[in-house]
Amino acid sequence: MTTSPSNTNTKPTDEQRWREYAVKAQSGDKRAYNALLKEIASFARSYILSSLANPEWVDDITQEILISVHKSLHTYSADRAFRPWLMSIIHFRRTDYLRKYYNARGNKQTTLDNADFQRANVTNPEHAGEYKDIEAALADLPENQRKVFEMIKIQGYTAKEVAGEMGMSVSAVKVSAHRTAKKLKEALE
Amino acid sequence: MNEEKNIDTVINGLCDELEPCKCLAHPFVRVLPFLGVAIIYIATLACLIGIRSDLPQKFAEASFMFELFLMAFMSISAAISSSYLAVPGACEKKWIIIPPLTAFGIFCMWSLILAVSEGMHMPVLHMDHCMGEGMFMALIPMTMMIVLVRNGATTFPKITALMNALAATGLGYIGLRFTCSMDTVGHVTVSHLLPYVVIGMIMGLGARKLFKW
């Protein structure tokens, strides 16, 4: 299926091969284009996989990248390196995808009594009640301790930010969060 | 396995759609029509509006000429930057935005120095005159810049929008300096420059949609 790159004594690098495929694709060579897109797909998948929180996004982003390469093929010039051109598209599409995802997700909130949420997110219905147990255990904690724990473990603030907000030292915040986690663990066992 | 099938389907679909394409010309070549048309357009518009009567005397003033050259440099370098940024891989040449930004920074400093030395004297705002004419002067250059970028596929939409705005600002500003005889820094900043800054900010906010591809 792949067209062979130019005959040289040494094996051509990815860069040389991709550049040659891209130039041929610009002139309408479908076989070269197919080979180029396959190699790009494989490269893009392995490249973005390590940088994503959810591996399920890889294929969506890879498809976006391929479509973008198709749309912008005319912007590639053979006198420039191919890899920076491709990497720009990969970074742009990955960022774009993540931005859209997080914008769409926003600050969606739901209650644990929401049956649809339970069905979609709780894989083992036998343990569904544990979420409520955690909430109940949190509610039993002293106000300040709960607030520190929620800010640092649930809302994702840094210990420094929480310390500033609560008027505590950073080490006191860390100790408080650690003790609360221990307390919760004991309460839920 | 299923995902690989999906990718293969996409690849096959894209291959079927492939048609020979002409690759974009060099950024310098792409920017030439913009500069040519924009300069002719602004010169024509300035003639239609009416050239200020004291223009020959103003050409003898070093500060007036400095302003014009600075804005011309900013405009041309911003247009070239836009042209470079219009294609993926511009990260290699990201330094190209430094000259127009530096020119704009120098212009702001220059205006600040003038404001301190002469005071922000602003006798009349001329809302109906300079701002309206300024919009007309920037209309075609701005449209051409947007078309130039949309012909490519920018991966830096916000920076590109900023460069577009600077390119149109420079030319529009020069045009207004040829037609408006009010030279106070307050008037020049508020009536000649501020509208472009506002347009640039609006463009920046909508840049992702404007340059979506």
mmCIF file of C-alpha atoms in Angstrom:
data_model
loop_
_atom_site.group_PDB
_atom_site.id
_atom_site.type_symbol
_atom_site.label_atom_id
_atom_site.label_comp_id
_atom_site.label_asym_id
_atom_site.label_seq_id
_atom_site.Cartn_x
_atom_site.Cartn_y
_atom_site.Cartn_z
ATOM 1 C CA MET A 1 0.000 0.000 0.000
ATOM 2 C CA THR A 2 2.854 2.369 0.736
ATOM 3 C CA THR A 3 4.874 4.005 -1.984
ATOM 4 C CA SER A 4 8.569 3.615 -1.625
ATOM 5 C CA PRO A 5 10.520 6.752 -0.822
ATOM 6 C CA SER A 6 13.487 7.824 -2.908
ATOM 7 C CA ASN A 7 16.205 5.276 -3.342
ATOM 8 C CA THR A 8 19.126 6.102 -1.145
ATOM 9 C CA ASN A 9 21.779 3.879 0.323
ATOM 10 C CA THR A 10 20.740 4.711 3.871
ATOM 11 C CA LYS A 11 17.236 4.228 5.227
ATOM 12 C CA PRO A 12 15.361 7.520 5.042
ATOM 13 C CA THR A 13 14.369 9.112 8.320
ATOM 14 C CA ASP A 14 10.734 9.780 9.239
ATOM 15 C CA GLU A 15 11.285 13.401 8.351
ATOM 16 C CA GLN A 16 12.584 12.632 4.850
ATOM 17 C CA ARG A 17 9.884 10.076 4.205
ATOM 18 C CA TRP A 18 7.046 12.278 5.432
ATOM 19 C CA ARG A 19 8.301 15.222 3.428
ATOM 20 C CA GLU A 20 8.415 13.118 0.294
ATOM 21 C CA TYR A 21 4.954 11.672 0.925
ATOM 22 C CA ALA A 22 3.534 15.154 1.588
ATOM 23 C CA VAL A 23 4.943 16.555 -1.650
ATOM 24 C CA LYS A 24 3.527 13.607 -3.593
ATOM 25 C CA ALA A 25 0.176 13.989 -1.821
ATOM 26 C CA GLN A 26 0.048 17.648 -2.837
ATOM 27 C CA SER A 27 0.293 16.524 -6.442
ATOM 28 C CA GLY A 28 -2.610 14.084 -5.914
ATOM 29 C CA ASP A 29 -0.797 10.795 -5.180
ATOM 30 C CA LYS A 30 -3.358 8.899 -3.074
ATOM 31 C CA ARG A 31 -1.052 6.012 -2.217
ATOM 32 C CA ALA A 32 1.582 8.352 -0.797
ATOM 33 C CA TYR A 33 -1.142 10.231 1.051
ATOM 34 C CA ASN A 34 -2.508 7.027 2.545
ATOM 35 C CA ALA A 35 0.959 6.052 3.726
ATOM 36 C CA LEU A 36 1.544 9.517 5.152
ATOM 37 C CA LEU A 37 -1.734 9.582 7.073
ATOM 38 C CA LYS A 38 -1.137 6.090 8.468
ATOM 39 C CA GLU A 39 2.294 7.051 9.732
ATOM 40 C CA ILE A 40 0.993 10.322 11.135
ATOM 41 C CA ALA A 41 -1.858 8.506 12.906
ATOM 42 C CA SER A 42 0.531 6.079 14.522
ATOM 43 C CA PHE A 43 2.960 8.832 15.509
ATOM 44 C CA ALA A 44 0.238 11.144 16.831
ATOM 45 C CA ARG A 45 -1.381 8.391 18.903
ATOM 46 C CA SER A 46 1.820 7.476 20.663
ATOM 47 C CA TYR A 47 2.792 11.123 21.098
ATOM 48 C CA ILE A 48 -0.444 12.360 22.664
ATOM 49 C CA LEU A 49 -1.226 9.260 24.693
ATOM 50 C CA SER A 50 1.230 10.132 27.444
ATOM 51 C CA SER A 51 -0.098 13.661 27.804
ATOM 52 C CA LEU A 52 -3.786 12.863 28.258
ATOM 53 C CA ALA A 53 -5.673 12.147 31.450
ATOM 54 C CA ASN A 54 -8.082 9.873 29.631
ATOM 55 C CA PRO A 55 -6.731 7.406 27.015
ATOM 56 C CA GLU A 56 -10.187 7.250 25.425
ATOM 57 C CA TRP A 57 -9.612 10.719 23.990
ATOM 58 C CA VAL A 58 -6.635 9.571 21.914
ATOM 59 C CA ASP A 59 -8.655 8.331 18.963
ATOM 60 C CA ASP A 60 -10.896 11.379 18.831
ATOM 61 C CA ILE A 61 -7.874 13.690 18.841
ATOM 62 C CA THR A 62 -6.017 11.550 16.300
ATOM 63 C CA GLN A 63 -8.997 11.790 13.958
ATOM 64 C CA GLU A 64 -9.085 15.559 14.434
ATOM 65 C CA ILE A 65 -5.370 15.714 13.635
ATOM 66 C CA LEU A 66 -5.802 13.698 10.440
ATOM 67 C CA ILE A 67 -8.658 15.899 9.281
ATOM 68 C CA SER A 68 -6.586 18.992 10.079
ATOM 69 C CA VAL A 69 -3.618 17.656 8.120
ATOM 70 C CA HIS A 70 -6.001 17.095 5.210
ATOM 71 C CA LYS A 71 -7.440 20.603 5.431
ATOM 72 C CA SER A 72 -4.063 22.282 5.702
ATOM 73 C CA LEU A 73 -2.015 20.158 3.316
ATOM 74 C CA HIS A 74 -1.726 23.131 0.960
ATOM 75 C CA THR A 75 0.058 25.134 3.689
ATOM 76 C CA TYR A 76 3.010 22.749 3.791
ATOM 77 C CA SER A 77 5.954 23.865 1.738
ATOM 78 C CA ALA A 78 8.598 21.367 0.681
ATOM 79 C CA ASP A 79 11.395 23.788 1.509
ATOM 80 C CA ARG A 80 10.466 23.582 5.188
ATOM 81 C CA ALA A 81 10.797 20.731 7.649
ATOM 82 C CA PHE A 82 7.703 18.551 7.942
ATOM 83 C CA ARG A 83 7.895 17.661 11.623
ATOM 84 C CA PRO A 84 7.461 21.210 13.063
ATOM 85 C CA TRP A 85 4.507 21.677 10.724
ATOM 86 C CA LEU A 86 2.951 18.436 11.950
ATOM 87 C CA MET A 87 3.746 19.090 15.612
ATOM 88 C CA SER A 88 2.027 22.477 15.412
ATOM 89 C CA ILE A 89 -1.131 20.778 14.189
ATOM 90 C CA ILE A 90 -0.905 18.050 16.845
ATOM 91 C CA HIS A 91 -0.471 20.557 19.692
ATOM 92 C CA PHE A 92 -3.167 22.839 18.315
ATOM 93 C CA ARG A 93 -5.743 20.054 17.953
ATOM 94 C CA ARG A 94 -4.945 18.500 21.314
ATOM 95 C CA THR A 95 -5.298 21.844 23.098
ATOM 96 C CA ASP A 96 -8.437 22.634 21.134
ATOM 97 C CA TYR A 97 -9.997 19.287 22.024
ATOM 98 C CA LEU A 98 -9.173 19.615 25.711
ATOM 99 C CA ARG A 99 -10.435 23.206 25.790
ATOM 100 C CA LYS A 100 -13.745 22.164 24.232
ATOM 101 C CA TYR A 101 -14.029 19.192 26.574
ATOM 102 C CA TYR A 102 -13.421 21.183 29.747
ATOM 103 C CA ASN A 103 -15.602 24.066 28.551
ATOM 104 C CA ALA A 104 -18.441 21.668 27.853
ATOM 105 C CA ARG A 105 -17.980 19.975 31.192
ATOM 106 C CA GLY A 106 -17.808 23.337 32.965
ATOM 107 C CA ASN A 107 -18.633 23.024 36.613
ATOM 108 C CA LYS A 108 -21.318 20.443 36.148
ATOM 109 C CA GLN A 109 -22.640 19.354 39.487
ATOM 110 C CA THR A 110 -25.133 16.745 40.437
ATOM 111 C CA THR A 111 -26.488 15.205 43.590
ATOM 112 C CA LEU A 112 -25.780 11.620 44.529
ATOM 113 C CA ASP A 113 -29.515 10.972 44.435
ATOM 114 C CA ASN A 114 -29.452 11.502 40.658
ATOM 115 C CA ALA A 115 -30.273 8.043 39.319
ATOM 116 C CA ASP A 116 -28.896 8.761 35.823
ATOM 117 C CA PHE A 117 -25.573 9.908 37.280
ATOM 118 C CA GLN A 118 -25.405 6.803 39.464
ATOM 119 C CA ARG A 119 -26.055 4.558 36.491
ATOM 120 C CA ALA A 120 -23.457 6.347 34.337
ATOM 121 C CA ASN A 121 -20.701 6.733 36.902
ATOM 122 C CA VAL A 122 -21.030 4.089 39.572
ATOM 123 C CA THR A 123 -19.809 0.863 38.073
ATOM 124 C CA ASN A 124 -20.646 -1.327 41.033
ATOM 125 C CA PRO A 125 -24.161 -0.555 42.304
ATOM 126 C CA GLU A 126 -23.501 -2.521 45.486
ATOM 127 C CA HIS A 127 -21.041 0.184 46.546
ATOM 128 C CA ALA A 128 -23.174 3.123 45.412
ATOM 129 C CA GLY A 129 -24.050 3.985 48.991
ATOM 130 C CA GLU A 130 -20.384 4.540 49.830
ATOM 131 C CA TYR A 131 -20.482 7.973 48.241
ATOM 132 C CA LYS A 132 -23.166 8.929 50.732
ATOM 133 C CA ASP A 133 -21.095 7.421 53.563
ATOM 134 C CA ILE A 134 -18.161 9.641 52.584
ATOM 135 C CA GLU A 135 -20.403 12.685 52.521
ATOM 136 C CA ALA A 136 -21.814 11.781 55.925
ATOM 137 C CA ALA A 137 -18.321 11.220 57.367
ATOM 138 C CA LEU A 138 -17.196 14.577 55.968
ATOM 139 C CA ALA A 139 -20.221 16.287 57.486
ATOM 140 C CA ASP A 140 -19.242 14.936 60.924
ATOM 141 C CA LEU A 141 -15.854 16.679 60.808
ATOM 142 C CA PRO A 142 -15.231 20.029 62.497
ATOM 143 C CA GLU A 143 -15.927 22.978 60.167
ATOM 144 C CA ASN A 144 -12.307 24.118 59.644
ATOM 145 C CA GLN A 145 -10.945 20.626 59.205
ATOM 146 C CA ARG A 146 -13.624 19.792 56.637
ATOM 147 C CA LYS A 147 -13.024 23.013 54.735
ATOM 148 C CA VAL A 148 -9.261 22.403 54.548
ATOM 149 C CA PHE A 149 -9.817 18.829 53.383
ATOM 150 C CA GLU A 150 -12.385 19.796 50.755
ATOM 151 C CA MET A 151 -10.256 22.614 49.390
ATOM 152 C CA ILE A 152 -7.099 20.564 49.108
ATOM 153 C CA LYS A 153 -8.446 17.122 48.164
ATOM 154 C CA ILE A 154 -11.669 17.851 46.299
ATOM 155 C CA GLN A 155 -11.381 21.337 44.861
ATOM 156 C CA GLY A 156 -7.677 20.931 44.028
ATOM 157 C CA TYR A 157 -6.183 24.005 45.694
ATOM 158 C CA THR A 158 -2.522 23.864 46.684
ATOM 159 C CA ALA A 159 -1.528 23.737 50.359
ATOM 160 C CA LYS A 160 -0.123 27.265 49.974
ATOM 161 C CA GLU A 161 -3.406 28.632 48.614
ATOM 162 C CA VAL A 162 -5.422 26.937 51.354
ATOM 163 C CA ALA A 163 -3.003 28.265 53.972
ATOM 164 C CA GLY A 164 -3.510 31.789 52.636
ATOM 165 C CA GLU A 165 -7.290 31.415 52.596
ATOM 166 C CA MET A 166 -7.544 29.853 56.067
ATOM 167 C CA GLY A 167 -4.852 31.917 57.752
ATOM 168 C CA MET A 168 -2.804 28.826 58.637
ATOM 169 C CA SER A 169 0.762 27.772 57.953
ATOM 170 C CA VAL A 170 1.410 25.490 54.973
ATOM 171 C CA SER A 171 2.635 22.675 57.190
ATOM 172 C CA ALA A 172 -0.465 22.976 59.405
ATOM 173 C CA VAL A 173 -2.658 22.633 56.308
ATOM 174 C CA LYS A 174 -0.789 19.517 55.177
ATOM 175 C CA VAL A 175 -1.012 17.954 58.640
ATOM 176 C CA SER A 176 -4.720 18.770 58.872
ATOM 177 C CA ALA A 177 -5.467 17.231 55.450
ATOM 178 C CA HIS A 178 -3.458 14.129 56.304
ATOM 179 C CA ARG A 179 -5.184 13.670 59.662
ATOM 180 C CA THR A 180 -8.623 14.177 58.109
ATOM 181 C CA ALA A 181 -7.911 11.560 55.444
ATOM 182 C CA LYS A 182 -6.836 9.145 58.162
ATOM 183 C CA LYS A 183 -9.947 9.923 60.185
ATOM 184 C CA LEU A 184 -12.204 9.373 57.181
ATOM 185 C CA LYS A 185 -10.503 6.106 56.405
ATOM 186 C CA GLU A 186 -11.104 4.883 59.934
ATOM 187 C CA ALA A 187 -14.727 6.061 59.887
ATOM 188 C CA LEU A 188 -15.426 4.225 56.633
ATOM 189 C CA GLU A 189 -13.759 0.965 57.551
ATOM 190 C CA MET B 1 -9.334 -2.727 17.356
ATOM 191 C CA ASN B 2 -12.562 -0.856 16.810
ATOM 192 C CA GLU B 3 -10.753 2.473 17.201
ATOM 193 C CA GLU B 4 -8.137 1.416 14.650
ATOM 194 C CA LYS B 5 -10.983 0.633 12.258
ATOM 195 C CA ASN B 6 -12.367 4.122 12.807
ATOM 196 C CA ILE B 7 -8.981 5.684 12.075
ATOM 197 C CA ASP B 8 -8.630 3.566 8.942
ATOM 198 C CA THR B 9 -12.086 4.650 7.820
ATOM 199 C CA VAL B 10 -11.125 8.300 8.320
ATOM 200 C CA ILE B 11 -7.862 7.799 6.405
ATOM 201 C CA ASN B 12 -9.628 6.076 3.526
ATOM 202 C CA GLY B 13 -12.248 8.834 3.429
ATOM 203 C CA LEU B 14 -9.577 11.546 3.358
ATOM 204 C CA CYS B 15 -7.624 9.730 0.647
ATOM 205 C CA ASP B 16 -10.763 9.538 -1.502
ATOM 206 C CA GLU B 17 -11.232 13.273 -1.111
ATOM 207 C CA LEU B 18 -7.626 14.093 -2.040
ATOM 208 C CA GLU B 19 -7.179 16.411 -4.967
ATOM 209 C CA PRO B 20 -3.985 17.974 -6.242
ATOM 210 C CA CYS B 21 -3.451 21.250 -4.428
ATOM 211 C CA LYS B 22 -1.267 24.232 -5.067
ATOM 212 C CA CYS B 23 0.806 25.002 -2.001
ATOM 213 C CA LEU B 24 0.765 28.503 -0.571
ATOM 214 C CA ALA B 25 3.318 30.979 -1.834
ATOM 215 C CA HIS B 26 6.119 32.295 0.359
ATOM 216 C CA PRO B 27 4.832 34.595 3.157
ATOM 217 C CA PHE B 28 6.582 37.608 1.612
ATOM 218 C CA VAL B 29 4.883 36.973 -1.716
ATOM 219 C CA ARG B 30 1.479 36.555 -0.033
ATOM 220 C CA VAL B 31 1.815 39.833 1.822
ATOM 221 C CA LEU B 32 2.656 41.909 -1.267
ATOM 222 C CA PRO B 33 -0.923 42.150 -2.632
ATOM 223 C CA PHE B 34 -2.087 43.226 0.824
ATOM 224 C CA LEU B 35 0.458 46.005 1.027
ATOM 225 C CA GLY B 36 -0.126 47.141 -2.553
ATOM 226 C CA VAL B 37 -3.921 47.268 -2.331
ATOM 227 C CA ALA B 38 -3.963 48.686 1.219
ATOM 228 C CA ILE B 39 -1.556 51.519 0.359
ATOM 229 C CA ILE B 40 -3.468 52.430 -2.823
ATOM 230 C CA TYR B 41 -6.783 52.250 -0.931
ATOM 231 C CA ILE B 42 -5.608 54.498 1.892
ATOM 232 C CA ALA B 43 -3.984 56.972 -0.504
ATOM 233 C CA THR B 44 -7.218 57.154 -2.532
ATOM 234 C CA LEU B 45 -9.338 57.548 0.592
ATOM 235 C CA ALA B 46 -7.031 60.266 1.940
ATOM 236 C CA CYS B 47 -7.353 62.152 -1.364
ATOM 237 C CA LEU B 48 -11.137 61.820 -1.297
ATOM 238 C CA ILE B 49 -11.388 62.978 2.321
ATOM 239 C CA GLY B 50 -8.950 65.804 1.681
ATOM 240 C CA ILE B 51 -5.253 66.033 2.486
ATOM 241 C CA ARG B 52 -4.440 68.406 5.346
ATOM 242 C CA SER B 53 -3.282 71.787 4.111
ATOM 243 C CA ASP B 54 -0.099 71.905 6.193
ATOM 244 C CA LEU B 55 1.223 68.519 5.054
ATOM 245 C CA PRO B 56 4.291 69.870 3.201
ATOM 246 C CA GLN B 57 5.354 71.724 6.371
ATOM 247 C CA LYS B 58 4.713 68.634 8.489
ATOM 248 C CA PHE B 59 7.055 66.582 6.295
ATOM 249 C CA ALA B 60 9.832 68.859 7.466
ATOM 250 C CA GLU B 61 9.141 67.990 11.128
ATOM 251 C CA ALA B 62 11.329 65.218 12.453
ATOM 252 C CA SER B 63 8.779 64.070 15.026
ATOM 253 C CA PHE B 64 6.025 63.744 12.375
ATOM 254 C CA MET B 65 8.270 61.755 10.069
ATOM 255 C CA PHE B 66 9.443 59.588 12.971
ATOM 256 C CA GLU B 67 5.808 58.722 13.764
ATOM 257 C CA LEU B 68 5.027 57.896 10.148
ATOM 258 C CA PHE B 69 8.072 55.691 9.682
ATOM 259 C CA LEU B 70 7.467 53.944 12.982
ATOM 260 C CA MET B 71 3.853 53.160 12.090
ATOM 261 C CA ALA B 72 4.796 52.114 8.552
ATOM 262 C CA PHE B 73 7.423 49.765 9.961
ATOM 263 C CA MET B 74 4.932 48.394 12.490
ATOM 264 C CA SER B 75 2.304 47.846 9.835
ATOM 265 C CA ILE B 76 4.588 46.133 7.326
ATOM 266 C CA SER B 77 6.288 43.926 9.908
ATOM 267 C CA ALA B 78 2.916 42.975 11.428
ATOM 268 C CA ALA B 79 1.569 42.080 7.983
ATOM 269 C CA ILE B 80 4.621 39.874 7.332
ATOM 270 C CA SER B 81 4.191 38.276 10.760
ATOM 271 C CA SER B 82 0.529 37.555 10.007
ATOM 272 C CA SER B 83 1.558 35.922 6.784
ATOM 273 C CA TYR B 84 4.095 33.692 8.555
ATOM 274 C CA LEU B 85 1.687 32.861 11.374
ATOM 275 C CA ALA B 86 -1.026 31.865 8.903
ATOM 276 C CA VAL B 87 0.531 28.435 8.380
ATOM 277 C CA PRO B 88 1.238 25.659 10.900
ATOM 278 C CA GLY B 89 4.834 25.423 12.038
ATOM 279 C CA ALA B 90 5.100 29.141 12.729
ATOM 280 C CA CYS B 91 6.441 28.296 16.190
ATOM 281 C CA GLU B 92 9.835 28.050 14.500
ATOM 282 C CA LYS B 93 9.601 31.734 13.618
ATOM 283 C CA LYS B 94 7.778 33.057 16.628
ATOM 284 C CA TRP B 95 10.431 35.776 17.021
ATOM 285 C CA ILE B 96 8.835 37.405 13.994
ATOM 286 C CA ILE B 97 6.230 39.079 16.201
ATOM 287 C CA ILE B 98 8.931 40.962 18.118
ATOM 288 C CA PRO B 99 9.561 43.797 15.575
ATOM 289 C CA PRO B 100 5.901 44.944 15.301
ATOM 290 C CA LEU B 101 5.382 44.637 19.053
ATOM 291 C CA THR B 102 8.576 46.597 19.701
ATOM 292 C CA ALA B 103 7.492 49.287 17.244
ATOM 293 C CA PHE B 104 4.119 49.508 18.981
ATOM 294 C CA GLY B 105 5.847 49.690 22.358
ATOM 295 C CA ILE B 106 8.128 52.501 21.114
ATOM 296 C CA PHE B 107 5.093 54.324 19.754
ATOM 297 C CA CYS B 108 3.316 54.052 23.133
ATOM 298 C CA MET B 109 6.438 55.355 24.898
ATOM 299 C CA TRP B 110 6.716 58.151 22.354
ATOM 300 C CA SER B 111 3.082 59.138 22.957
ATOM 301 C CA LEU B 112 3.650 59.027 26.711
ATOM 302 C CA ILE B 113 6.682 61.303 26.424
ATOM 303 C CA LEU B 114 4.666 63.728 24.279
ATOM 304 C CA ALA B 115 1.774 63.580 26.734
ATOM 305 C CA VAL B 116 4.105 64.479 29.611
ATOM 306 C CA SER B 117 5.795 67.274 27.669
ATOM 307 C CA GLU B 118 2.724 68.887 26.086
ATOM 308 C CA GLY B 119 -0.076 67.630 28.357
ATOM 309 C CA MET B 120 -3.090 65.539 27.350
ATOM 310 C CA HIS B 121 -4.642 68.541 25.645
ATOM 311 C CA MET B 122 -7.779 67.432 23.851
ATOM 312 C CA PRO B 123 -9.758 70.409 22.502
ATOM 313 C CA VAL B 124 -12.343 68.518 20.451
ATOM 314 C CA LEU B 125 -12.816 64.787 20.143
ATOM 315 C CA HIS B 126 -14.112 64.855 16.552
ATOM 316 C CA MET B 127 -16.030 61.651 17.183
ATOM 317 C CA ASP B 128 -17.892 61.971 13.874
ATOM 318 C CA HIS B 129 -14.806 62.783 11.836
ATOM 319 C CA CYS B 130 -11.618 60.951 12.775
ATOM 320 C CA MET B 131 -13.161 57.800 14.219
ATOM 321 C CA GLY B 132 -15.455 57.279 11.227
ATOM 322 C CA GLU B 133 -12.714 57.962 8.718
ATOM 323 C CA GLY B 134 -10.355 55.750 10.676
ATOM 324 C CA MET B 135 -12.824 52.879 10.434
ATOM 325 C CA PHE B 136 -13.103 53.347 6.677
ATOM 326 C CA MET B 137 -9.327 53.444 6.337
ATOM 327 C CA ALA B 138 -8.897 50.199 8.239
ATOM 328 C CA LEU B 139 -11.803 48.393 6.584
ATOM 329 C CA ILE B 140 -10.109 47.045 3.455
ATOM 330 C CA PRO B 141 -6.658 46.420 5.022
ATOM 331 C CA MET B 142 -8.302 44.524 7.889
ATOM 332 C CA THR B 143 -10.510 42.490 5.537
ATOM 333 C CA MET B 144 -7.534 41.633 3.361
ATOM 334 C CA MET B 145 -5.520 40.568 6.389
ATOM 335 C CA ILE B 146 -8.325 38.284 7.563
ATOM 336 C CA VAL B 147 -8.635 36.741 4.097
ATOM 337 C CA LEU B 148 -4.863 36.260 3.939
ATOM 338 C CA VAL B 149 -4.869 34.376 7.237
ATOM 339 C CA ARG B 150 -8.001 32.371 6.445
ATOM 340 C CA ASN B 151 -6.344 31.137 3.238
ATOM 341 C CA GLY B 152 -3.860 29.392 5.480
ATOM 342 C CA ALA B 153 -4.455 27.484 8.703
ATOM 343 C CA THR B 154 -3.132 29.312 11.703
ATOM 344 C CA THR B 155 -2.300 27.520 14.919
ATOM 345 C CA PHE B 156 -1.868 30.836 16.757
ATOM 346 C CA PRO B 157 -5.236 32.555 16.220
ATOM 347 C CA LYS B 158 -4.927 35.144 18.985
ATOM 348 C CA ILE B 159 -1.403 36.285 18.140
ATOM 349 C CA THR B 160 -2.346 36.349 14.465
ATOM 350 C CA ALA B 161 -5.389 38.516 15.235
ATOM 351 C CA LEU B 162 -3.133 40.881 17.162
ATOM 352 C CA MET B 163 -0.744 41.094 14.199
ATOM 353 C CA ASN B 164 -3.678 41.736 11.842
ATOM 354 C CA ALA B 165 -4.891 44.535 14.069
ATOM 355 C CA LEU B 166 -1.401 46.093 14.242
ATOM 356 C CA ALA B 167 -1.023 45.907 10.457
ATOM 357 C CA ALA B 168 -4.354 47.670 9.868
ATOM 358 C CA THR B 169 -3.723 50.112 12.724
ATOM 359 C CA GLY B 170 -0.429 51.301 11.263
ATOM 360 C CA LEU B 171 -1.867 52.003 7.825
ATOM 361 C CA GLY B 172 -5.063 53.564 9.158
ATOM 362 C CA TYR B 173 -3.078 55.752 11.519
ATOM 363 C CA ILE B 174 -0.842 57.012 8.704
ATOM 364 C CA GLY B 175 -3.922 57.761 6.603
ATOM 365 C CA LEU B 176 -5.464 59.772 9.425
ATOM 366 C CA ARG B 177 -2.267 61.732 9.966
ATOM 367 C CA PHE B 178 -2.450 62.789 6.315
ATOM 368 C CA THR B 179 -6.045 63.989 6.587
ATOM 369 C CA CYS B 180 -6.493 65.287 10.138
ATOM 370 C CA SER B 181 -4.636 68.440 11.040
ATOM 371 C CA MET B 182 -5.063 68.059 14.791
ATOM 372 C CA ASP B 183 -1.716 66.977 16.201
ATOM 373 C CA THR B 184 -2.248 66.953 19.954
ATOM 374 C CA VAL B 185 -1.269 63.658 21.530
ATOM 375 C CA GLY B 186 -4.605 63.387 23.340
ATOM 376 C CA HIS B 187 -6.586 63.613 20.119
ATOM 377 C CA VAL B 188 -4.225 61.345 18.227
ATOM 378 C CA THR B 189 -4.334 58.682 20.930
ATOM 379 C CA VAL B 190 -8.065 58.767 21.602
ATOM 380 C CA SER B 191 -9.461 59.400 18.129
ATOM 381 C CA HIS B 192 -6.812 57.870 15.878
ATOM 382 C CA LEU B 193 -5.486 54.959 17.865
ATOM 383 C CA LEU B 194 -8.090 53.899 20.430
ATOM 384 C CA PRO B 195 -10.707 52.661 17.896
ATOM 385 C CA TYR B 196 -8.128 50.288 16.416
ATOM 386 C CA VAL B 197 -7.142 49.061 19.848
ATOM 387 C CA VAL B 198 -10.804 48.300 20.578
ATOM 388 C CA ILE B 199 -11.193 46.490 17.232
ATOM 389 C CA GLY B 200 -8.004 44.545 17.928
ATOM 390 C CA MET B 201 -9.334 43.466 21.318
ATOM 391 C CA ILE B 202 -12.654 42.357 19.831
ATOM 392 C CA MET B 203 -10.789 40.444 17.127
ATOM 393 C CA GLY B 204 -8.601 38.839 19.762
ATOM 394 C CA LEU B 205 -11.647 37.647 21.685
ATOM 395 C CA GLY B 206 -13.217 36.144 18.576
ATOM 396 C CA ALA B 207 -9.946 34.983 17.010
ATOM 397 C CA ARG B 208 -10.564 31.264 17.439
ATOM 398 C CA LYS B 209 -13.885 31.506 15.630
ATOM 399 C CA LEU B 210 -12.606 33.970 13.051
ATOM 400 C CA PHE B 211 -9.664 31.795 12.073
ATOM 401 C CA LYS B 212 -11.305 28.424 12.630
ATOM 402 C CA TRP B 213 -10.303 25.772 10.122
#
